[in-house]
Coordinates of N, CA and C in Angstrom, one line a residue:
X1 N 112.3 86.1 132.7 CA 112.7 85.0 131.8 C 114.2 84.7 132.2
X2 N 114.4 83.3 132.3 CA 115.7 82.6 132.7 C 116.3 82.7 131.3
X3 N 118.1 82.9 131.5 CA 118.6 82.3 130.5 C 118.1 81.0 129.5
X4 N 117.9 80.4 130.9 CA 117.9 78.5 130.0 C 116.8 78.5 129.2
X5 N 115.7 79.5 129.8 CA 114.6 79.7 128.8 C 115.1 79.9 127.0
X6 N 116.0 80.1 126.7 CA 116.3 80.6 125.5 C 116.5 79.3 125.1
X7 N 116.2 79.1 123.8 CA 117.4 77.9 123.4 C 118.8 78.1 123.2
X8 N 119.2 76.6 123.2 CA 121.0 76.5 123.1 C 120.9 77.1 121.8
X9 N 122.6 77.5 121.7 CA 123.0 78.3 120.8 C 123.8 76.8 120.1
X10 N 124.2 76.2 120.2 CA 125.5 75.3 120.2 C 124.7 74.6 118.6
X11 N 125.0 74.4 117.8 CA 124.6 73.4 116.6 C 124.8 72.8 116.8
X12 N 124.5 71.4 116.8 CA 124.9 70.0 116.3 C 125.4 69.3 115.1
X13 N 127.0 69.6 115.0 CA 127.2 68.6 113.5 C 128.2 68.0 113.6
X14 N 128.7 67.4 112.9 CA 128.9 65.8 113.1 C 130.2 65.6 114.4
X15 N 130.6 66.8 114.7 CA 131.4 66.7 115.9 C 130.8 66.3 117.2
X16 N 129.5 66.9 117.1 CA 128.8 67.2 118.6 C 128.7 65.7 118.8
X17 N 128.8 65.9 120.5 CA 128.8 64.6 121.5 C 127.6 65.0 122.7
X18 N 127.0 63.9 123.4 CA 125.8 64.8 124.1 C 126.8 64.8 125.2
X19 N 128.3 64.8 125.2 CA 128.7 64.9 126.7 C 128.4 66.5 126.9
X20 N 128.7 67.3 125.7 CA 128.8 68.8 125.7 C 127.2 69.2 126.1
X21 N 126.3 68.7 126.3 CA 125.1 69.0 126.7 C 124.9 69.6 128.0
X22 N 125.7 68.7 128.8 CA 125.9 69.0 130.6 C 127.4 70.0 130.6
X23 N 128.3 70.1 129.6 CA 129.1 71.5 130.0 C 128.1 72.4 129.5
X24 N 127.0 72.6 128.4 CA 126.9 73.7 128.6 C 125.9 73.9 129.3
X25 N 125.2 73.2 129.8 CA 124.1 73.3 131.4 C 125.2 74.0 132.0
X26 N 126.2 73.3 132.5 CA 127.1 73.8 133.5 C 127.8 75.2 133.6
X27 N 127.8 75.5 131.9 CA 128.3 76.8 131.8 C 127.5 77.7 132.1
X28 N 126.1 77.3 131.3 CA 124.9 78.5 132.0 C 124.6 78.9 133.0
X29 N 125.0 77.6 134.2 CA 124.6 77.8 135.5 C 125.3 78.5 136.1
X30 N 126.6 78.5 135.7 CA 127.7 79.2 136.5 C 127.4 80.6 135.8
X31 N 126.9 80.9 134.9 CA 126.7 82.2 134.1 C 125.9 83.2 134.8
X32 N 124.8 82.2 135.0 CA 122.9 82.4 135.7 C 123.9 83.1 137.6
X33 N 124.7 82.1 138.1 CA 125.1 82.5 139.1 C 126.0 83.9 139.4
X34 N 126.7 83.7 138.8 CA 127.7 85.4 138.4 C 126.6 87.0 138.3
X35 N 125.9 86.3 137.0 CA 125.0 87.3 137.1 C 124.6 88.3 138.2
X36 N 123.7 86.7 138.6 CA 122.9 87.8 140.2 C 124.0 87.9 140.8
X37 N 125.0 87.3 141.1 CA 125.9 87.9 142.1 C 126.4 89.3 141.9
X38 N 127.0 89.1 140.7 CA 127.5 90.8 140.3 C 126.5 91.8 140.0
X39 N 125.1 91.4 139.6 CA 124.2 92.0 140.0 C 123.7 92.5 141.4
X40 N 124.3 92.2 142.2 CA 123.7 92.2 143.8 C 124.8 92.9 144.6
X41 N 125.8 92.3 144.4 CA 127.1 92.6 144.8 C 127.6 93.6 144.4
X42 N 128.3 93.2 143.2 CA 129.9 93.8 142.8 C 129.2 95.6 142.5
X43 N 128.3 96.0 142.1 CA 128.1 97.0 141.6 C 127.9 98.2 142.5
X44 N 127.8 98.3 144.2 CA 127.8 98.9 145.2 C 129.4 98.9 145.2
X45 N 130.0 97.8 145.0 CA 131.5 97.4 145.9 C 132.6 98.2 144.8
X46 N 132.2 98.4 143.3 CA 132.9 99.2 142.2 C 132.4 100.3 142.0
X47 N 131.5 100.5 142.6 CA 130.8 102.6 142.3 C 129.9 102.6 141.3
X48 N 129.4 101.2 140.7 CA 128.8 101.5 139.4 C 127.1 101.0 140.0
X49 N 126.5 100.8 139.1 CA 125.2 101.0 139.0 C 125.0 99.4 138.2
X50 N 123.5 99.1 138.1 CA 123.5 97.9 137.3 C 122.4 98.0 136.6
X51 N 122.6 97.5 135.3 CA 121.7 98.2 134.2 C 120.8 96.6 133.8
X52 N 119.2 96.6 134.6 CA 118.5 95.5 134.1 C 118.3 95.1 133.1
X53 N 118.4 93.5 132.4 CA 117.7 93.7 131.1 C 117.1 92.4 131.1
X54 N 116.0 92.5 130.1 CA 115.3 91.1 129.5 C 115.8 91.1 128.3
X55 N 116.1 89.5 128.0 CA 116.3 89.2 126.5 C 115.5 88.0 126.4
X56 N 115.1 88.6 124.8 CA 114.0 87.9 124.2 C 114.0 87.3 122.9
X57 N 113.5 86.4 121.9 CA 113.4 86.3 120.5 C 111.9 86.4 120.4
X58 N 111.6 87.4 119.5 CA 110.4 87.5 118.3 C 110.2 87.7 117.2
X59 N 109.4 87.0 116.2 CA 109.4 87.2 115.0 C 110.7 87.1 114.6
X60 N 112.0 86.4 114.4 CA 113.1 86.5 113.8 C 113.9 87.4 114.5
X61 N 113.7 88.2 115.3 CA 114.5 89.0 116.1 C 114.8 88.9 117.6
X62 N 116.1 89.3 117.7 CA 116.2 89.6 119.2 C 116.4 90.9 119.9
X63 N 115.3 90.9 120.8 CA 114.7 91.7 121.7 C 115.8 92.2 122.6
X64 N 116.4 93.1 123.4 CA 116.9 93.3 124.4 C 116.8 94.9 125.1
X65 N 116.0 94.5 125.9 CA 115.1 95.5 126.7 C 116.2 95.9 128.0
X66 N 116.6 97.2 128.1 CA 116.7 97.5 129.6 C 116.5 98.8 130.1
X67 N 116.4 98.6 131.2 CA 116.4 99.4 132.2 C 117.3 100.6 132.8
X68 N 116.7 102.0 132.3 CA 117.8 103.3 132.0 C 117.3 104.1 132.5
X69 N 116.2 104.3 133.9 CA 115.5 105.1 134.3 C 116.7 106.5 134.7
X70 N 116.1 107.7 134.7 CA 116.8 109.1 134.8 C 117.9 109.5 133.7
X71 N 117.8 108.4 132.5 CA 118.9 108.7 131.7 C 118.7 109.4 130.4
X72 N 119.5 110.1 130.1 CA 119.3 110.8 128.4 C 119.9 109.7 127.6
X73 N 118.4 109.5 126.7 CA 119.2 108.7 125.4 C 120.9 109.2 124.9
X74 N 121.3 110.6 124.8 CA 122.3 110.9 124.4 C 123.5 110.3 125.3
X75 N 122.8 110.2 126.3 CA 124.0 109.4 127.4 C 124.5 108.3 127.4
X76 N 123.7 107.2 126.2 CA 123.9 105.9 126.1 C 124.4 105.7 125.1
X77 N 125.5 104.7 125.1 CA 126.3 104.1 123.8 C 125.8 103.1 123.9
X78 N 125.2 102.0 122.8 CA 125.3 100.9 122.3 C 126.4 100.4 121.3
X79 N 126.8 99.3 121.6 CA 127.6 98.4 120.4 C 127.3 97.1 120.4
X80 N 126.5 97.1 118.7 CA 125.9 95.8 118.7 C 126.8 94.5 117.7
X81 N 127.2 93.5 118.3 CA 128.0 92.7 118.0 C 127.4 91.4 117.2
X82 N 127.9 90.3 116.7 CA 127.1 89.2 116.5 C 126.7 88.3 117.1
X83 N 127.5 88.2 118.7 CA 127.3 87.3 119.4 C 126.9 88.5 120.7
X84 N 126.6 89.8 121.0 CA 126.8 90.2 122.2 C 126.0 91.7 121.9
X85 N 125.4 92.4 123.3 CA 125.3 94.0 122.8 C 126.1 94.3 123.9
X86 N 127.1 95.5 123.8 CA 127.6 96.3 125.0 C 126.7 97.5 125.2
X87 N 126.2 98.0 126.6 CA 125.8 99.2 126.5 C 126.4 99.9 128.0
X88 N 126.7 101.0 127.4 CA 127.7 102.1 128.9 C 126.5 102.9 128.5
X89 N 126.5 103.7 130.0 CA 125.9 104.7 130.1 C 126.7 105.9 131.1
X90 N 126.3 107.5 131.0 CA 126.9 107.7 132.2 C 125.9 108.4 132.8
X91 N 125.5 108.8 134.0 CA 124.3 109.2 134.6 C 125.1 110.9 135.2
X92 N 124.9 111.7 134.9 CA 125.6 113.4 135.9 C 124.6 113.2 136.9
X93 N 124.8 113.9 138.0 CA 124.3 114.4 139.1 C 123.2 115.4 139.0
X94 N 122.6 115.5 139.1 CA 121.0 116.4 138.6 C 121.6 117.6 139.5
X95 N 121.6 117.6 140.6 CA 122.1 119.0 141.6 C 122.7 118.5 142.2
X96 N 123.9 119.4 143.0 CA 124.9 119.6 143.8 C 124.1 120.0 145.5
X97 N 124.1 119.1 146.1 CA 123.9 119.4 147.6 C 124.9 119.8 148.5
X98 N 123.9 121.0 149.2 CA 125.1 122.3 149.9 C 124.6 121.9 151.3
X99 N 123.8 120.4 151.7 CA 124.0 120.4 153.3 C 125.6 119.8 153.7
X100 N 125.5 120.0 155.3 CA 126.9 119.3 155.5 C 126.4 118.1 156.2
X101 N 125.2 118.0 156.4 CA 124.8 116.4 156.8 C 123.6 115.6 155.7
X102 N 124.5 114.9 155.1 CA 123.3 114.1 154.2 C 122.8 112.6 155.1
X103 N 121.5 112.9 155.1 CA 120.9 111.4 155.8 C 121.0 110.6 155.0
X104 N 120.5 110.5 153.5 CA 120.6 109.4 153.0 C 121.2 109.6 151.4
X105 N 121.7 108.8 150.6 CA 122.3 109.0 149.6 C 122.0 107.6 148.7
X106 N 121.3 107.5 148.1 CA 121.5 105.8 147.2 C 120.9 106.2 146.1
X107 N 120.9 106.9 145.7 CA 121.1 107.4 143.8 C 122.4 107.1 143.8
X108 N 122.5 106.7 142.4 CA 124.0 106.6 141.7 C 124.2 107.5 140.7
X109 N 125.6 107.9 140.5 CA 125.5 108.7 139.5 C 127.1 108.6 138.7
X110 N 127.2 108.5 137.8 CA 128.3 108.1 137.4 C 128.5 106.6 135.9
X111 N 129.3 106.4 136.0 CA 129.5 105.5 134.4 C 128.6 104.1 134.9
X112 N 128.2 102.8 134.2 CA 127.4 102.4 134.0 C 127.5 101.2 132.9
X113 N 128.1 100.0 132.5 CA 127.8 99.3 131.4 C 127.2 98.0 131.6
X114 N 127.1 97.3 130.4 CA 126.9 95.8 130.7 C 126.7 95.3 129.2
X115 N 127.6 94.1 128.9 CA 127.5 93.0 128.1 C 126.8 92.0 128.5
X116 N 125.8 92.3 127.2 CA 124.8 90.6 126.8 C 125.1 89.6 126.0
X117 N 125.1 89.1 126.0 CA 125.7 87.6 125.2 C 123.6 87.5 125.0
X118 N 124.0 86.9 123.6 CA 122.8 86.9 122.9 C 122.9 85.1 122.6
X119 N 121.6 85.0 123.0 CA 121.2 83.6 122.3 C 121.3 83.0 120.8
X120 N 121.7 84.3 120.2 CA 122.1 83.5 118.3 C 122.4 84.6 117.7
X121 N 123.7 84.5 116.4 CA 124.1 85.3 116.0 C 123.3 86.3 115.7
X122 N 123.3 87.3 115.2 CA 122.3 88.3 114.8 C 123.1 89.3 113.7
X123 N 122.5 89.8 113.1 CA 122.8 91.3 112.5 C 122.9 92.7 112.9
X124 N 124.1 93.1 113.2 CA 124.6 94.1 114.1 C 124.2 95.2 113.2
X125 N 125.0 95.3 111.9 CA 124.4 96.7 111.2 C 122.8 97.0 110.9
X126 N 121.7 95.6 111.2 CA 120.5 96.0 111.4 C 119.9 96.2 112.4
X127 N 120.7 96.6 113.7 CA 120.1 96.7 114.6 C 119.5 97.9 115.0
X128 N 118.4 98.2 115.8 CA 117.5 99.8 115.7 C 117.3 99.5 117.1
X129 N 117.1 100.6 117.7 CA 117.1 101.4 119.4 C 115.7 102.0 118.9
X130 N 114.8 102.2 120.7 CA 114.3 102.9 121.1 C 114.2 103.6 122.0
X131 N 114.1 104.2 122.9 CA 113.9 104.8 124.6 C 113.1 105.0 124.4
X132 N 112.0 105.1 125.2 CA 110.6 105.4 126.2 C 110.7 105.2 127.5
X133 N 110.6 106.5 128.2 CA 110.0 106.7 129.5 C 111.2 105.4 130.5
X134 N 112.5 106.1 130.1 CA 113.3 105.2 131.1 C 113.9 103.3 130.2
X135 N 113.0 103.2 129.5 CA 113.5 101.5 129.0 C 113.9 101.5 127.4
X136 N 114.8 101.3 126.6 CA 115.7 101.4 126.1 C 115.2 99.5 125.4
X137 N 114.9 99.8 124.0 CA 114.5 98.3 123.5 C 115.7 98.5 122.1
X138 N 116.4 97.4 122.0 CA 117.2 97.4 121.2 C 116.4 95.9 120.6
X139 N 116.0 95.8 119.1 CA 115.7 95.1 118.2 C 116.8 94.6 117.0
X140 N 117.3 93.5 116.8 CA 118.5 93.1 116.0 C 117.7 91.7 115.7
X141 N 118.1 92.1 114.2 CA 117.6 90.4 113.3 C 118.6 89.5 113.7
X142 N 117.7 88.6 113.8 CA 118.5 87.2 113.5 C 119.3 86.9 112.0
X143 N 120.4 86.3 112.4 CA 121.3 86.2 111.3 C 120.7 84.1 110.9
X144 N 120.3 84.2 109.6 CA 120.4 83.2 109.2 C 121.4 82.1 109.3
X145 N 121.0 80.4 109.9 CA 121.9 79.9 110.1 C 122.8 79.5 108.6
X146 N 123.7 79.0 108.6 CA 124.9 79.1 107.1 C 125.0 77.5 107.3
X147 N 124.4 77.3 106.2 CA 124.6 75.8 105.9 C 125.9 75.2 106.1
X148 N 126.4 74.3 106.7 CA 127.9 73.9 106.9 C 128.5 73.9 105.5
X149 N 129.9 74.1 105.4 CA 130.5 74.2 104.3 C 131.1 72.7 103.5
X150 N 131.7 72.4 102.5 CA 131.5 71.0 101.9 C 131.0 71.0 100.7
X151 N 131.1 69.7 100.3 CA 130.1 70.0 98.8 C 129.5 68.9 99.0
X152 N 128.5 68.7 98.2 CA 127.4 67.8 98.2 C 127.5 66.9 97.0
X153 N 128.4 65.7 96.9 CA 128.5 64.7 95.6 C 127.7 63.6 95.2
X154 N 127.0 63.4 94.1 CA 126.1 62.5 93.9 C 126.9 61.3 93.6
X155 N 126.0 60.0 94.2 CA 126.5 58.6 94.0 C 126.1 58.0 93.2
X156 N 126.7 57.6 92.4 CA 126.9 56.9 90.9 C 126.4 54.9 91.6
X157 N 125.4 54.6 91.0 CA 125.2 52.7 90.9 C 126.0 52.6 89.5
X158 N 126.5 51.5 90.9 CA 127.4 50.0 89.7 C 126.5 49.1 89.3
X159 N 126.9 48.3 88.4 CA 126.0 47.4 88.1 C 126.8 46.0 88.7

């Protein structure tokens, strides 16, 4: 699932202009592009590792599934935000190798994070974790949208 797949976050009220339609196409895209890059890239080139995830909405909640194969739940911090989840992890080295020629080496082991920006505010103090077998589902309600603020005055006829 693509970002854009989500709906916009952005409300429309009485400020909104449809020019902001195409910045935030344009922001997503540049978003969508970083992603894979620093997904592909940066994470060989900084020592770290890259932690997959799907994000999703169901039933009033948002889903955020990832990918934590060889890791101890106790190894994972979450911090769940209203607009975002952070999650670090750190991976130890299972054993110490005593050859003096290693042929190949591409396990990673070592620290680990990634911030999601979530498609709608949500409720952080109700958020609940799982692990199974490597994937890590984090479930957070949706936070109700909040009626714009204002008051609502009735119109009096003249005669």
């Amino acid at each position: 699932m693509r970002r854009s797949d989500l709906p916009e976050r952005r409300e429309r009220g009485p400020w909104w202009n449809p020019w902001w339609m195409g910045i935030d196409k344009l922001q997503e895209e540049i978003s969508r592009v970083f992603d894979e890059f620093s997904n592909r890239f940066m994470p060989p080139v900084l020592g770290g590792g890259a932690i997959s995830v799907d994000v999703y909405r169901k039933d009033g909640n948002v889903i955020v599934e990832a990918e934590l194969p060889g890791l101890d739940p106790k190894d994972v911090d979450i911090k769940v935000y209203e607009d975002k989840v952070i999650l670090r992890a750190e991976k130890g080295a299972s054993r110490e190798v005593e050859s003096e020629e290693v042929i190949r080496s591409e396990r990673y082991y070592g620290k680990i994070s990634r911030i999601i920006s979530l498609p709608v505010e949500v409720i952080p103090e109700k958020a609940k974790a799982k692990f199974k077998n490597g994937l890590l589902t984090i479930t957070i309600p949706e936070k109700e949208p909040e009626e714009e603020g204002g008051y609502r005055i009735n119109i009096e006829m003249e005669d």
